[in-house]
PDB file of C-alpha atoms in Angstrom:
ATOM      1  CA  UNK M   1      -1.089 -25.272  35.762  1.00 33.00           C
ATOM      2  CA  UNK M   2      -3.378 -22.261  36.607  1.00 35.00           C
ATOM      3  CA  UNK M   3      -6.426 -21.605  34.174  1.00 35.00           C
ATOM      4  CA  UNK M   4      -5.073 -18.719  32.080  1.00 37.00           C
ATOM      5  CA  UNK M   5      -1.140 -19.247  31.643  1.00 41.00           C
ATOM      6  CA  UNK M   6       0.401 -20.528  28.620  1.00 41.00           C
ATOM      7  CA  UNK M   7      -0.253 -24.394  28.517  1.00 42.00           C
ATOM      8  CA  UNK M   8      -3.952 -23.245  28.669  1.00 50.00           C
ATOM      9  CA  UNK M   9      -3.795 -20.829  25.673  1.00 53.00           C
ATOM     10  CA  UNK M  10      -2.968 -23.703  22.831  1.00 58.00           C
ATOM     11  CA  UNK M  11       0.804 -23.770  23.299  1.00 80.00           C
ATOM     12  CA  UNK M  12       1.659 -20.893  20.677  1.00 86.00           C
ATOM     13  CA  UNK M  13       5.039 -19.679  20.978  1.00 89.00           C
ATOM     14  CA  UNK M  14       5.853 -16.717  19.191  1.00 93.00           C
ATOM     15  CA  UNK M  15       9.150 -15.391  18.003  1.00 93.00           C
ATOM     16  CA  UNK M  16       9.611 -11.547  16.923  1.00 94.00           C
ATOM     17  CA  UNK M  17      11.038 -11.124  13.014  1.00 93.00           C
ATOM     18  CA  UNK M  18      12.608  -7.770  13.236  1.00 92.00           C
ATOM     19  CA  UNK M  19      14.493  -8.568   9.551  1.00 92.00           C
ATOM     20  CA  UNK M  20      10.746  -8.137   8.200  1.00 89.00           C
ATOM     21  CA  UNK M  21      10.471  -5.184   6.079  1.00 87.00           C
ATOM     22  CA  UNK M  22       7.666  -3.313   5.043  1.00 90.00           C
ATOM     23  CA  UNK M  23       8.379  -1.396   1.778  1.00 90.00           C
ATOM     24  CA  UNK M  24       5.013   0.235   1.842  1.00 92.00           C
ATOM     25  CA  UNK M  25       5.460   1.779   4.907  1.00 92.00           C
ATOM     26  CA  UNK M  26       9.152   3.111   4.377  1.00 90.00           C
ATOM     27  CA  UNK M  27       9.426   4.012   0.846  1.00 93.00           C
ATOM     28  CA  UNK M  28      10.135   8.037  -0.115  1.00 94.00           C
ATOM     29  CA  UNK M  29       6.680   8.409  -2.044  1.00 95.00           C
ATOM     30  CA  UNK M  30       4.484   6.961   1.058  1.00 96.00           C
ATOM     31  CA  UNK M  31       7.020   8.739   3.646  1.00 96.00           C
ATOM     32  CA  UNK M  32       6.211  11.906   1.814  1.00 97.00           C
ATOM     33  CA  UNK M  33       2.548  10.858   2.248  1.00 97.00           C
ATOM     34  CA  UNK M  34       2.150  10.209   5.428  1.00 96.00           C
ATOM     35  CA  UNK M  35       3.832  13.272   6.139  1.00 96.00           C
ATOM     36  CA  UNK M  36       1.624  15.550   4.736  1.00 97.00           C
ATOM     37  CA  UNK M  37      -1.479  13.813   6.283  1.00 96.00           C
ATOM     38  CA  UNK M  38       0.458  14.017  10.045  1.00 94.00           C
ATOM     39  CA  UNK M  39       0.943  10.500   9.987  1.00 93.00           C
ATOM     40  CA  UNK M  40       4.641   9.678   9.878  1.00 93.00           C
ATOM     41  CA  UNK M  41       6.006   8.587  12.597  1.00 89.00           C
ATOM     42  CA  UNK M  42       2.844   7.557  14.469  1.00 88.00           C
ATOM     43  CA  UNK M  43       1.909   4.180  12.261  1.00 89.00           C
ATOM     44  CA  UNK M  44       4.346   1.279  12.882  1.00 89.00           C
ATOM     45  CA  UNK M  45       4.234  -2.287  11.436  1.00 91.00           C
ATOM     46  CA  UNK M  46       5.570  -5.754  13.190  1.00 92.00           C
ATOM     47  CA  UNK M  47       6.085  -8.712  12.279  1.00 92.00           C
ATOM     48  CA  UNK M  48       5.817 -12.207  14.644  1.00 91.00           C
ATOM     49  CA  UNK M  49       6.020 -15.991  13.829  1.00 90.00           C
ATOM     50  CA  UNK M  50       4.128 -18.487  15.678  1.00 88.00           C
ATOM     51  CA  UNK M  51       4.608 -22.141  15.847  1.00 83.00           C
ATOM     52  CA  UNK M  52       1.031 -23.799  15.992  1.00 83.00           C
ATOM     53  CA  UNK M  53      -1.676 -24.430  13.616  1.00 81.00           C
ATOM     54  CA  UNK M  54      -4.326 -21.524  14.278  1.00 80.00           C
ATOM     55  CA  UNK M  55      -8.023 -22.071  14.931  1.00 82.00           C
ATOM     56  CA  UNK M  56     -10.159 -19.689  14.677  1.00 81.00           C
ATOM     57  CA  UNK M  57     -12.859 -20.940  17.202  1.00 84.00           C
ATOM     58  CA  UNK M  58      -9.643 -20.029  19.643  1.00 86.00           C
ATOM     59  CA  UNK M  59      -8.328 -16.533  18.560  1.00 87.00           C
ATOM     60  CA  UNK M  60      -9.006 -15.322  22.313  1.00 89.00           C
ATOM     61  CA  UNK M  61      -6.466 -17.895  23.287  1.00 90.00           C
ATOM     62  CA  UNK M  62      -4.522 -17.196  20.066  1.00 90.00           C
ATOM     63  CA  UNK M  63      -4.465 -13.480  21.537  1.00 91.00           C
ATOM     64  CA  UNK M  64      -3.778 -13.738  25.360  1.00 91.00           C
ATOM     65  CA  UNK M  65      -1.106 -16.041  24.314  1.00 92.00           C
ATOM     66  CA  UNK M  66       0.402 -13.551  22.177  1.00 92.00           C
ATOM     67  CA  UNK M  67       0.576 -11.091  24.318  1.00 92.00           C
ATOM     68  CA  UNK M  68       2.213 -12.912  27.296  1.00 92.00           C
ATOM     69  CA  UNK M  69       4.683 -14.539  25.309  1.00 94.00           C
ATOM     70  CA  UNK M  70       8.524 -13.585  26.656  1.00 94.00           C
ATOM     71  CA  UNK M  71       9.501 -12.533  23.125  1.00 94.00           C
ATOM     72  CA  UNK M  72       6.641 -10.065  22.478  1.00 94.00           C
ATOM     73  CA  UNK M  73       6.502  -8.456  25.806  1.00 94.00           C
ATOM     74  CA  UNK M  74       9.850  -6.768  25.291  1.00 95.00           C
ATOM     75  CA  UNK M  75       9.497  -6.287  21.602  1.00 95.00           C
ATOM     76  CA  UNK M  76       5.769  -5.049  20.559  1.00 94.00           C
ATOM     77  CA  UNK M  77       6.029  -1.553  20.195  1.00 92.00           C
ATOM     78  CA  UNK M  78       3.579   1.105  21.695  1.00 89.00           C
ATOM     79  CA  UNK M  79       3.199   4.808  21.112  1.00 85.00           C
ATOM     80  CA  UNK M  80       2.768   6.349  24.415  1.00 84.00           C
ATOM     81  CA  UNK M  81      -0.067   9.236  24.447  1.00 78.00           C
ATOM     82  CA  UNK M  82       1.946  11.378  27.336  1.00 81.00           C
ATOM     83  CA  UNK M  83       5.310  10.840  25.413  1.00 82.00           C
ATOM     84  CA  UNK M  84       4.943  10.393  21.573  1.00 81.00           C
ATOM     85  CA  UNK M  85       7.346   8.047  21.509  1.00 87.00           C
ATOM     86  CA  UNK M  86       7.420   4.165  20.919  1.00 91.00           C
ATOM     87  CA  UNK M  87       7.810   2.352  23.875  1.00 92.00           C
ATOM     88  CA  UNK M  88       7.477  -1.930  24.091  1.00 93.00           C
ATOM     89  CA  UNK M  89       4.879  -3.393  25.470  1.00 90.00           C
ATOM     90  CA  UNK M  90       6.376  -4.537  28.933  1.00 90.00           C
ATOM     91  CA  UNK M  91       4.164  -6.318  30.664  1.00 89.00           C
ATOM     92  CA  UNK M  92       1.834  -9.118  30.275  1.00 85.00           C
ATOM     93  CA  UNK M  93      -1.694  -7.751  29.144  1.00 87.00           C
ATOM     94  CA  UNK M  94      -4.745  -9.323  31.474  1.00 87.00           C
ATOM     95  CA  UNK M  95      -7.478  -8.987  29.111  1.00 87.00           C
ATOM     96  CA  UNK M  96      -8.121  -9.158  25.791  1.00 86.00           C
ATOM     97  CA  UNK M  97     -10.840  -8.714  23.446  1.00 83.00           C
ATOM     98  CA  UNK M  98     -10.505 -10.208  20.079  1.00 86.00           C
ATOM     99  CA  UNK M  99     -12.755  -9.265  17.040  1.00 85.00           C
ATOM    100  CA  UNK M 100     -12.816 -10.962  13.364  1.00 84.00           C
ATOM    101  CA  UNK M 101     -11.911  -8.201  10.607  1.00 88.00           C
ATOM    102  CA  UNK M 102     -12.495  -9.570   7.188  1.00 89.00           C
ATOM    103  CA  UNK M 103     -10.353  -9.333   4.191  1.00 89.00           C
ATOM    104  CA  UNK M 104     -12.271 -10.410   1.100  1.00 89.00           C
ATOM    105  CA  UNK M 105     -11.970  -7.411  -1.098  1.00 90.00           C
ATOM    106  CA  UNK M 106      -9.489  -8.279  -3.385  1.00 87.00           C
ATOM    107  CA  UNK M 107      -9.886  -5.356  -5.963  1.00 92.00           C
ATOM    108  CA  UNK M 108      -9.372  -1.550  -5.378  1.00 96.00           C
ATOM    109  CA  UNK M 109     -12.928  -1.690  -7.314  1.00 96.00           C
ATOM    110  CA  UNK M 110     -14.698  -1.485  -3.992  1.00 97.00           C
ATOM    111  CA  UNK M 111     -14.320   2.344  -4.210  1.00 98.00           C
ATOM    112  CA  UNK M 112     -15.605   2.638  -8.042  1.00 97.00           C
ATOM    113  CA  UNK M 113     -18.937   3.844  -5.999  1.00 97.00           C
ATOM    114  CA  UNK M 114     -17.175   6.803  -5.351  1.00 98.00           C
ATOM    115  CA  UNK M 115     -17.457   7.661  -9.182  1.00 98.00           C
ATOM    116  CA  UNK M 116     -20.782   6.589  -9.563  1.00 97.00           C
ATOM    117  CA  UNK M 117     -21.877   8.783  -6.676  1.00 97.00           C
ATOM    118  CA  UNK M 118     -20.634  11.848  -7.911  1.00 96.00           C
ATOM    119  CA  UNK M 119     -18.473  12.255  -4.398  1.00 97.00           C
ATOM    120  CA  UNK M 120     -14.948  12.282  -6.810  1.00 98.00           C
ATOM    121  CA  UNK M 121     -15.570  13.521  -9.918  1.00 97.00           C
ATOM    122  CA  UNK M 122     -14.234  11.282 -13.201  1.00 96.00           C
ATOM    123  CA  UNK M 123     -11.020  13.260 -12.966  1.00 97.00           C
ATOM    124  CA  UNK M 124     -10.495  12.050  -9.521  1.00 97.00           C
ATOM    125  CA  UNK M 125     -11.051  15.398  -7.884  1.00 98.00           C
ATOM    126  CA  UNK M 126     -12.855  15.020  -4.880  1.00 98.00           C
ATOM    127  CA  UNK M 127     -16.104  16.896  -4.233  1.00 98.00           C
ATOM    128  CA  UNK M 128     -15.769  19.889  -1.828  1.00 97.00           C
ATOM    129  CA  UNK M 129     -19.161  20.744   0.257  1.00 95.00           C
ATOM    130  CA  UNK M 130     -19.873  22.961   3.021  1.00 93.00           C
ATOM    131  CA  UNK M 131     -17.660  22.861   6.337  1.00 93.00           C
ATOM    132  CA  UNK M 132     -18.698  21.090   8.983  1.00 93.00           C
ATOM    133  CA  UNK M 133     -17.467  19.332  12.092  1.00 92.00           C
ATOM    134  CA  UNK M 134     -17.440  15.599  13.067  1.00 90.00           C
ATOM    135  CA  UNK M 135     -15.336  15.582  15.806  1.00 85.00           C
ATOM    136  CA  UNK M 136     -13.016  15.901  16.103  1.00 88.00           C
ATOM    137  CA  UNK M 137     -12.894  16.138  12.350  1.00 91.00           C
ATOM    138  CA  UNK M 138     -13.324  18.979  10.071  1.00 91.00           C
ATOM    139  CA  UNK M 139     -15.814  17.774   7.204  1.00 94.00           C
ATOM    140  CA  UNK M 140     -15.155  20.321   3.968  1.00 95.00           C
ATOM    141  CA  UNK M 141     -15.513  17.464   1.040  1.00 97.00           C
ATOM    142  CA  UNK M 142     -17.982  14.717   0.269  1.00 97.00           C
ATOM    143  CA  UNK M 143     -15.561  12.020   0.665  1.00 98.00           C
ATOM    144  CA  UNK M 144     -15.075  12.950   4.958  1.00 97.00           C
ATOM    145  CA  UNK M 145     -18.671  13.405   4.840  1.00 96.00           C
ATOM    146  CA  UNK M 146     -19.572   9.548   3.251  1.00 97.00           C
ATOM    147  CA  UNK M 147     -16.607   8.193   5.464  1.00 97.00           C
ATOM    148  CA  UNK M 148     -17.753   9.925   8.953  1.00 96.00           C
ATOM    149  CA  UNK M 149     -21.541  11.101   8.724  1.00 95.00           C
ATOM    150  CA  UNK M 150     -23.875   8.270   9.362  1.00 95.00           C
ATOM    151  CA  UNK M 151     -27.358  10.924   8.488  1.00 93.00           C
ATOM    152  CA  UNK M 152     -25.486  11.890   5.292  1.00 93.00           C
ATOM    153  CA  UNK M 153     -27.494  10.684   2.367  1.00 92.00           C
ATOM    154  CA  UNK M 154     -24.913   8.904   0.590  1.00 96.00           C
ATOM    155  CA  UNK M 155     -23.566   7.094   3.568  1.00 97.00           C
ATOM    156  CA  UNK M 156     -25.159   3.747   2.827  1.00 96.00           C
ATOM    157  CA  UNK M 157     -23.324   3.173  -0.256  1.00 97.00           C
ATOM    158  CA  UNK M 158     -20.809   1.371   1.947  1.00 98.00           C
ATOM    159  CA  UNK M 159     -22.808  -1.409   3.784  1.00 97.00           C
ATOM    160  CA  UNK M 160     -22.010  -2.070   7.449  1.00 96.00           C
ATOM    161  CA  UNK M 161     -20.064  -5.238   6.263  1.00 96.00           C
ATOM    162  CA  UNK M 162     -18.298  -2.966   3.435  1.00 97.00           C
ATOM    163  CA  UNK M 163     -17.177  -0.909   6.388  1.00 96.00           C
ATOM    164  CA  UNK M 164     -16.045  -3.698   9.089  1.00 94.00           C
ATOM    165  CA  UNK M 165     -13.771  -4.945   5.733  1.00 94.00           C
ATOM    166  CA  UNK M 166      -9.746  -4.120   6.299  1.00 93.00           C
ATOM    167  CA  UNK M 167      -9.507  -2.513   3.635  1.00 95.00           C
ATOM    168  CA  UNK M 168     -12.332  -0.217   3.676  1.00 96.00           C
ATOM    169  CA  UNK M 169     -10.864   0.745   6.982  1.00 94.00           C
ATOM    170  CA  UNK M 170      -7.498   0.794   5.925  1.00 95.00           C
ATOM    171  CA  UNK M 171      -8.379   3.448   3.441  1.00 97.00           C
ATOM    172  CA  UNK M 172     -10.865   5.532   5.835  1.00 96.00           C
ATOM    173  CA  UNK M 173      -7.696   5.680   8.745  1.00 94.00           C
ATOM    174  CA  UNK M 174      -5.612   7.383   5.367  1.00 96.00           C
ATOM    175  CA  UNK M 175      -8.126   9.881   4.358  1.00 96.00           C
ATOM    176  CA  UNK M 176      -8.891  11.001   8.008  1.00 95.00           C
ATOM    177  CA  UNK M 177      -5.106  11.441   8.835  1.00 93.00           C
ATOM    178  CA  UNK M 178      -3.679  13.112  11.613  1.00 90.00           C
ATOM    179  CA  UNK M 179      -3.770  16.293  13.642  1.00 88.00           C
ATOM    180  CA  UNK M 180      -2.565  18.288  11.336  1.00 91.00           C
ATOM    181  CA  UNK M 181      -3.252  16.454   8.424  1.00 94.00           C
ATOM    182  CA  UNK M 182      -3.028  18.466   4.936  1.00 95.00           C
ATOM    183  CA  UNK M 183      -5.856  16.499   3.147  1.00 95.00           C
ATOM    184  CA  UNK M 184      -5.523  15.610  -0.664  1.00 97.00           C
ATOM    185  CA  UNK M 185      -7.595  17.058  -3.439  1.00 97.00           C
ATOM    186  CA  UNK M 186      -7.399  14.182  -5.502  1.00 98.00           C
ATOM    187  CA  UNK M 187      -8.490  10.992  -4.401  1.00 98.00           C
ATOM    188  CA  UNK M 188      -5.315   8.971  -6.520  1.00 98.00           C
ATOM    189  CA  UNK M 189      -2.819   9.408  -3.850  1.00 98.00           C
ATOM    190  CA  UNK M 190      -5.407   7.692  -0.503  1.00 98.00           C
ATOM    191  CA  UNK M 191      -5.968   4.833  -3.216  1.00 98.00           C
ATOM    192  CA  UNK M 192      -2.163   3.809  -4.315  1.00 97.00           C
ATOM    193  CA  UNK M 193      -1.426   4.280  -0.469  1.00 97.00           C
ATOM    194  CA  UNK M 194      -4.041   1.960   0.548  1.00 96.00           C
ATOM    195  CA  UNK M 195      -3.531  -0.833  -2.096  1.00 95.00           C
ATOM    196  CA  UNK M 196       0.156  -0.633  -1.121  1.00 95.00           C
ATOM    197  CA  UNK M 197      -0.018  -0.889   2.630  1.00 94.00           C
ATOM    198  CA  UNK M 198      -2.715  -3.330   2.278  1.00 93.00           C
ATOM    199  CA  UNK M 199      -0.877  -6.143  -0.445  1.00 91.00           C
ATOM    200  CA  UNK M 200       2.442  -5.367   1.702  1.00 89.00           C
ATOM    201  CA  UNK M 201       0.259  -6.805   5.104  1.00 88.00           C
ATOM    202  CA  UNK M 202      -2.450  -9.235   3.681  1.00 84.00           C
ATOM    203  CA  UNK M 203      -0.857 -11.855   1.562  1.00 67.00           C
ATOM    204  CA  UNK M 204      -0.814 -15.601   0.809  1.00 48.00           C
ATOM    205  CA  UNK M 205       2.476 -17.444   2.685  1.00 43.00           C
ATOM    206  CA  UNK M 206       1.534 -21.352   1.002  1.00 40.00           C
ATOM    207  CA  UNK M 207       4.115 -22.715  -1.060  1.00 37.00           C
ATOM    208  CA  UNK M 208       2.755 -24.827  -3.310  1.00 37.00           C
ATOM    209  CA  UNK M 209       4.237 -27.672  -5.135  1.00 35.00           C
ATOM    210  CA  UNK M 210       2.551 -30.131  -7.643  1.00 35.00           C
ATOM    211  CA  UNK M 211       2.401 -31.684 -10.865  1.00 33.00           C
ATOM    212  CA  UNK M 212      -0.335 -29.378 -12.264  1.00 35.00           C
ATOM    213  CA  UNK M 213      -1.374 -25.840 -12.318  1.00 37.00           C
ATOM    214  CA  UNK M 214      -4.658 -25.206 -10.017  1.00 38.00           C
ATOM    215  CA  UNK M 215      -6.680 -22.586  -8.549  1.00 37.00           C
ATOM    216  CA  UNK M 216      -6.838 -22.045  -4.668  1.00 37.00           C
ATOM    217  CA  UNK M 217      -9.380 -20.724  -3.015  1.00 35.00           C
ATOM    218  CA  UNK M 218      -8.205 -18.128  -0.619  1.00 36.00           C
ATOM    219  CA  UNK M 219      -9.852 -17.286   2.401  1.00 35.00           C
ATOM    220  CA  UNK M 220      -8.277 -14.440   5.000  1.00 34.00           C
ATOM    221  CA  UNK M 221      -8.156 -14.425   8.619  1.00 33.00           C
ATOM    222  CA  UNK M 222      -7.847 -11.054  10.748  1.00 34.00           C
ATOM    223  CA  UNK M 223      -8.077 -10.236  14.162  1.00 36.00           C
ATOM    224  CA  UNK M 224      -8.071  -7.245  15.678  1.00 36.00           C
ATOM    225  CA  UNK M 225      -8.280  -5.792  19.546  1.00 34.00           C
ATOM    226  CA  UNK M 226      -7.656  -2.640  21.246  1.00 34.00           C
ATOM    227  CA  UNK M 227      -5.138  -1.671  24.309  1.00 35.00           C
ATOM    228  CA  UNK M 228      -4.866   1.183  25.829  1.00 32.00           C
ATOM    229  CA  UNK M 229      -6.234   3.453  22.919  1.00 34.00           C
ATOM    230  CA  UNK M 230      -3.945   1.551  20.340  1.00 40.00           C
ATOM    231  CA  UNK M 231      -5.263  -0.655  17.654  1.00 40.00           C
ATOM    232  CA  UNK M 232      -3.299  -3.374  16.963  1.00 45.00           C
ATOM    233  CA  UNK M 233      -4.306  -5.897  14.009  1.00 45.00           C
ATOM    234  CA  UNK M 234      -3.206  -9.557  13.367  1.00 44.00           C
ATOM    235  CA  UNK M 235      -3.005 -10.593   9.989  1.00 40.00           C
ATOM    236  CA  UNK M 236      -2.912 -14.508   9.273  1.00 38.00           C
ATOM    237  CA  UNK M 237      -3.282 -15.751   6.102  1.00 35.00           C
ATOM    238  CA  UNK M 238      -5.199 -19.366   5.893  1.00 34.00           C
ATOM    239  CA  UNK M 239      -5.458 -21.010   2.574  1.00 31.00           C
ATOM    240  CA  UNK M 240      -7.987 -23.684   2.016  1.00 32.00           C
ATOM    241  CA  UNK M 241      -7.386 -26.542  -0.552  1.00 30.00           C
ATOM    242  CA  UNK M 242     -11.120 -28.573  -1.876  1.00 30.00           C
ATOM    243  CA  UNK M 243     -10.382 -31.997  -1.254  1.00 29.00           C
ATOM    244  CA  UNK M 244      -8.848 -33.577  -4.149  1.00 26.00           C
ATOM    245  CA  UNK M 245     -11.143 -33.664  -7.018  1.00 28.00           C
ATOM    246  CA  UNK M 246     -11.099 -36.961  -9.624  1.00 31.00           C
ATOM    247  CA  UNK M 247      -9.163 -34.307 -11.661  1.00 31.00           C
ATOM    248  CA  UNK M 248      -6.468 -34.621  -9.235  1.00 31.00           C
ATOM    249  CA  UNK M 249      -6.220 -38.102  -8.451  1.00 31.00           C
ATOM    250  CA  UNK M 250      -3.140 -38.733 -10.277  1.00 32.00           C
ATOM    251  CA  UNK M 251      -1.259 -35.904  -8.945  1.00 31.00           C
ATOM    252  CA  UNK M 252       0.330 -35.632  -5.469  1.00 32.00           C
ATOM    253  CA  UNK M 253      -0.092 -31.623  -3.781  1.00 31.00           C
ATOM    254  CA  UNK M 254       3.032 -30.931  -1.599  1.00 31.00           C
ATOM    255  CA  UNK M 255       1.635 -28.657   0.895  1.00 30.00           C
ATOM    256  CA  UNK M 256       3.944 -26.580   2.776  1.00 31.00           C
ATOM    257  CA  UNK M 257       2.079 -24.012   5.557  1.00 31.00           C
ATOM    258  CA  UNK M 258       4.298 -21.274   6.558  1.00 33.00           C
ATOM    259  CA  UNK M 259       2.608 -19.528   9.875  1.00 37.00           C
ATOM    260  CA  UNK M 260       3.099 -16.173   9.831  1.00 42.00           C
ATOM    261  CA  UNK M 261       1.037 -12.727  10.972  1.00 49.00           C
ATOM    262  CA  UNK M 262       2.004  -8.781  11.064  1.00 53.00           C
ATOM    263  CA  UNK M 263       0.821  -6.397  13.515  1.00 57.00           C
ATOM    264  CA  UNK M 264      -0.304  -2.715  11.782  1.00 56.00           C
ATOM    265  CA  UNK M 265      -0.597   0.064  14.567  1.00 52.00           C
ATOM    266  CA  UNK M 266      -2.775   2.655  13.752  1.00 50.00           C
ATOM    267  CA  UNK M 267      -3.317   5.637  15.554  1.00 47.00           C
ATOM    268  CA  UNK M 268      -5.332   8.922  15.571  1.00 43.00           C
ATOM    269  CA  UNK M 269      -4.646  12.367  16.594  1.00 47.00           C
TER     270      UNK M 269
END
């Protein structure tokens, strides 16, 4: 078998889940929402089974095998830039780049710096400041200006690493919106929007059966790549169980892995 084709990517098979619904992305309240920041329409969410256990030393393989399996080529959707409209995928994609997107934050308290920085105010209106362009952005509040102006001097109070995190980006791809997006005042509405999309596609799929109540220690697993302009971003969830403390010696864990991932496509102007 040639280097490259299937047998050589780790034997995933994938199988498309088209019954998978994504409240967060469909109810009236976030329709509304992503209407008035010229978003409906143009962000799309997938979801795909696989059948192997995933490594992460081998998400490049993970990837390329993804995208030349015979039930995503025909089913991963695509919005094309001369069109508008969704088309699928195809054909099988010759290169790939694959890139590690964490998802640690676990609390919508990541953006409490916004308060403390005076860029929303304690009634959650947002600061306005002078206009100015980022483009192909117009900048008129201080929220635009901390999410897009690396000179601005209240940039760094989101750290590189606080800005490579899902759902920091999650949340800047929101507040940037579309062409003709009618930006918010308040900051309430980007927040809700972001928790939601962001518990509906990053989530825990281990059932867990055993004797005892314990804690797991959750660890998330993203990868992202780019084609043709389009972001596409694989969310796995990995759970990883201590080995069994003395505590647990007299109890037997019934593990059950269910392999899962979405795909969120995000796209600007």
């Amino acid at each position: 078998m040639a280097t490259g084709e299937l047998g050589d990517l780790g034997g995933y098979y994938f199988r498309f889940l088209p019954q998978k619904t994504f409240q967060s992305l469909s109810s009236k309240e976030i329709t509304s929402r992503l209407r008035q920041w010229s978003m409906l329409g143009r962000i799309k969410a997938q979801a795909f089974g696989f059948d192997q256990t995933f490594q992460s030393y081998r998400k490049d393989d993970f990837v390329m095998a993804f995208f030349k399996d015979p039930n995503v080529i025909p089913n991963l959707k695509l919005l094309s830039d001369s069109s508008g409209q969704w088309i699928t995928l195809g054909t099988e994609v010759k290169k790939i780049e694959a890139i590690n997107v964490p998802c640690t934050q676990l609390s919508m308290s990541f953006f409490h710096r916004l308060y403390d920085e005076d860029i929303v105010r304690d009634s959650g209106h947002i600061v306005k400041c002078l206009d100015s362009f980022c483009d192909p952005f117009l900048i008129s509040d201080e929220l635009r200006r901390v999410l897009l102006v690396e000179d601005s001097e209240k940039y760094e109070i989101f750290s590189q690493p606080d800005r490579e995190e899902f759902l920091f980006c999650l949340f800047k791809h929101l507040c940037l919106g579309g062409a003709l997006c009618q930006y918010e005042d308040v900051i309430s509405p980007y927040l809700e929007t972001t928790k939601l999309i962001y518990k509906d596609l990053v989530r825990i799929l281990l059932v867990c059966a055993i004797l005892q109540q314990r804690i797991m220690n959750r660890h998330f697993l993203t990868l992202l790549w780019i084609l043709s302009g389009v972001t596409f971003m694989f969310y796995t969830t990995v759970t990883v169980w201590e080995t069994c403390l003395n505590a647990l010696s007299d109890y037997v864990p019934l593990l059950f892995f269910i392999y899962h991932f979405s795909i969120l496509i995000l796209t600007y102007r």
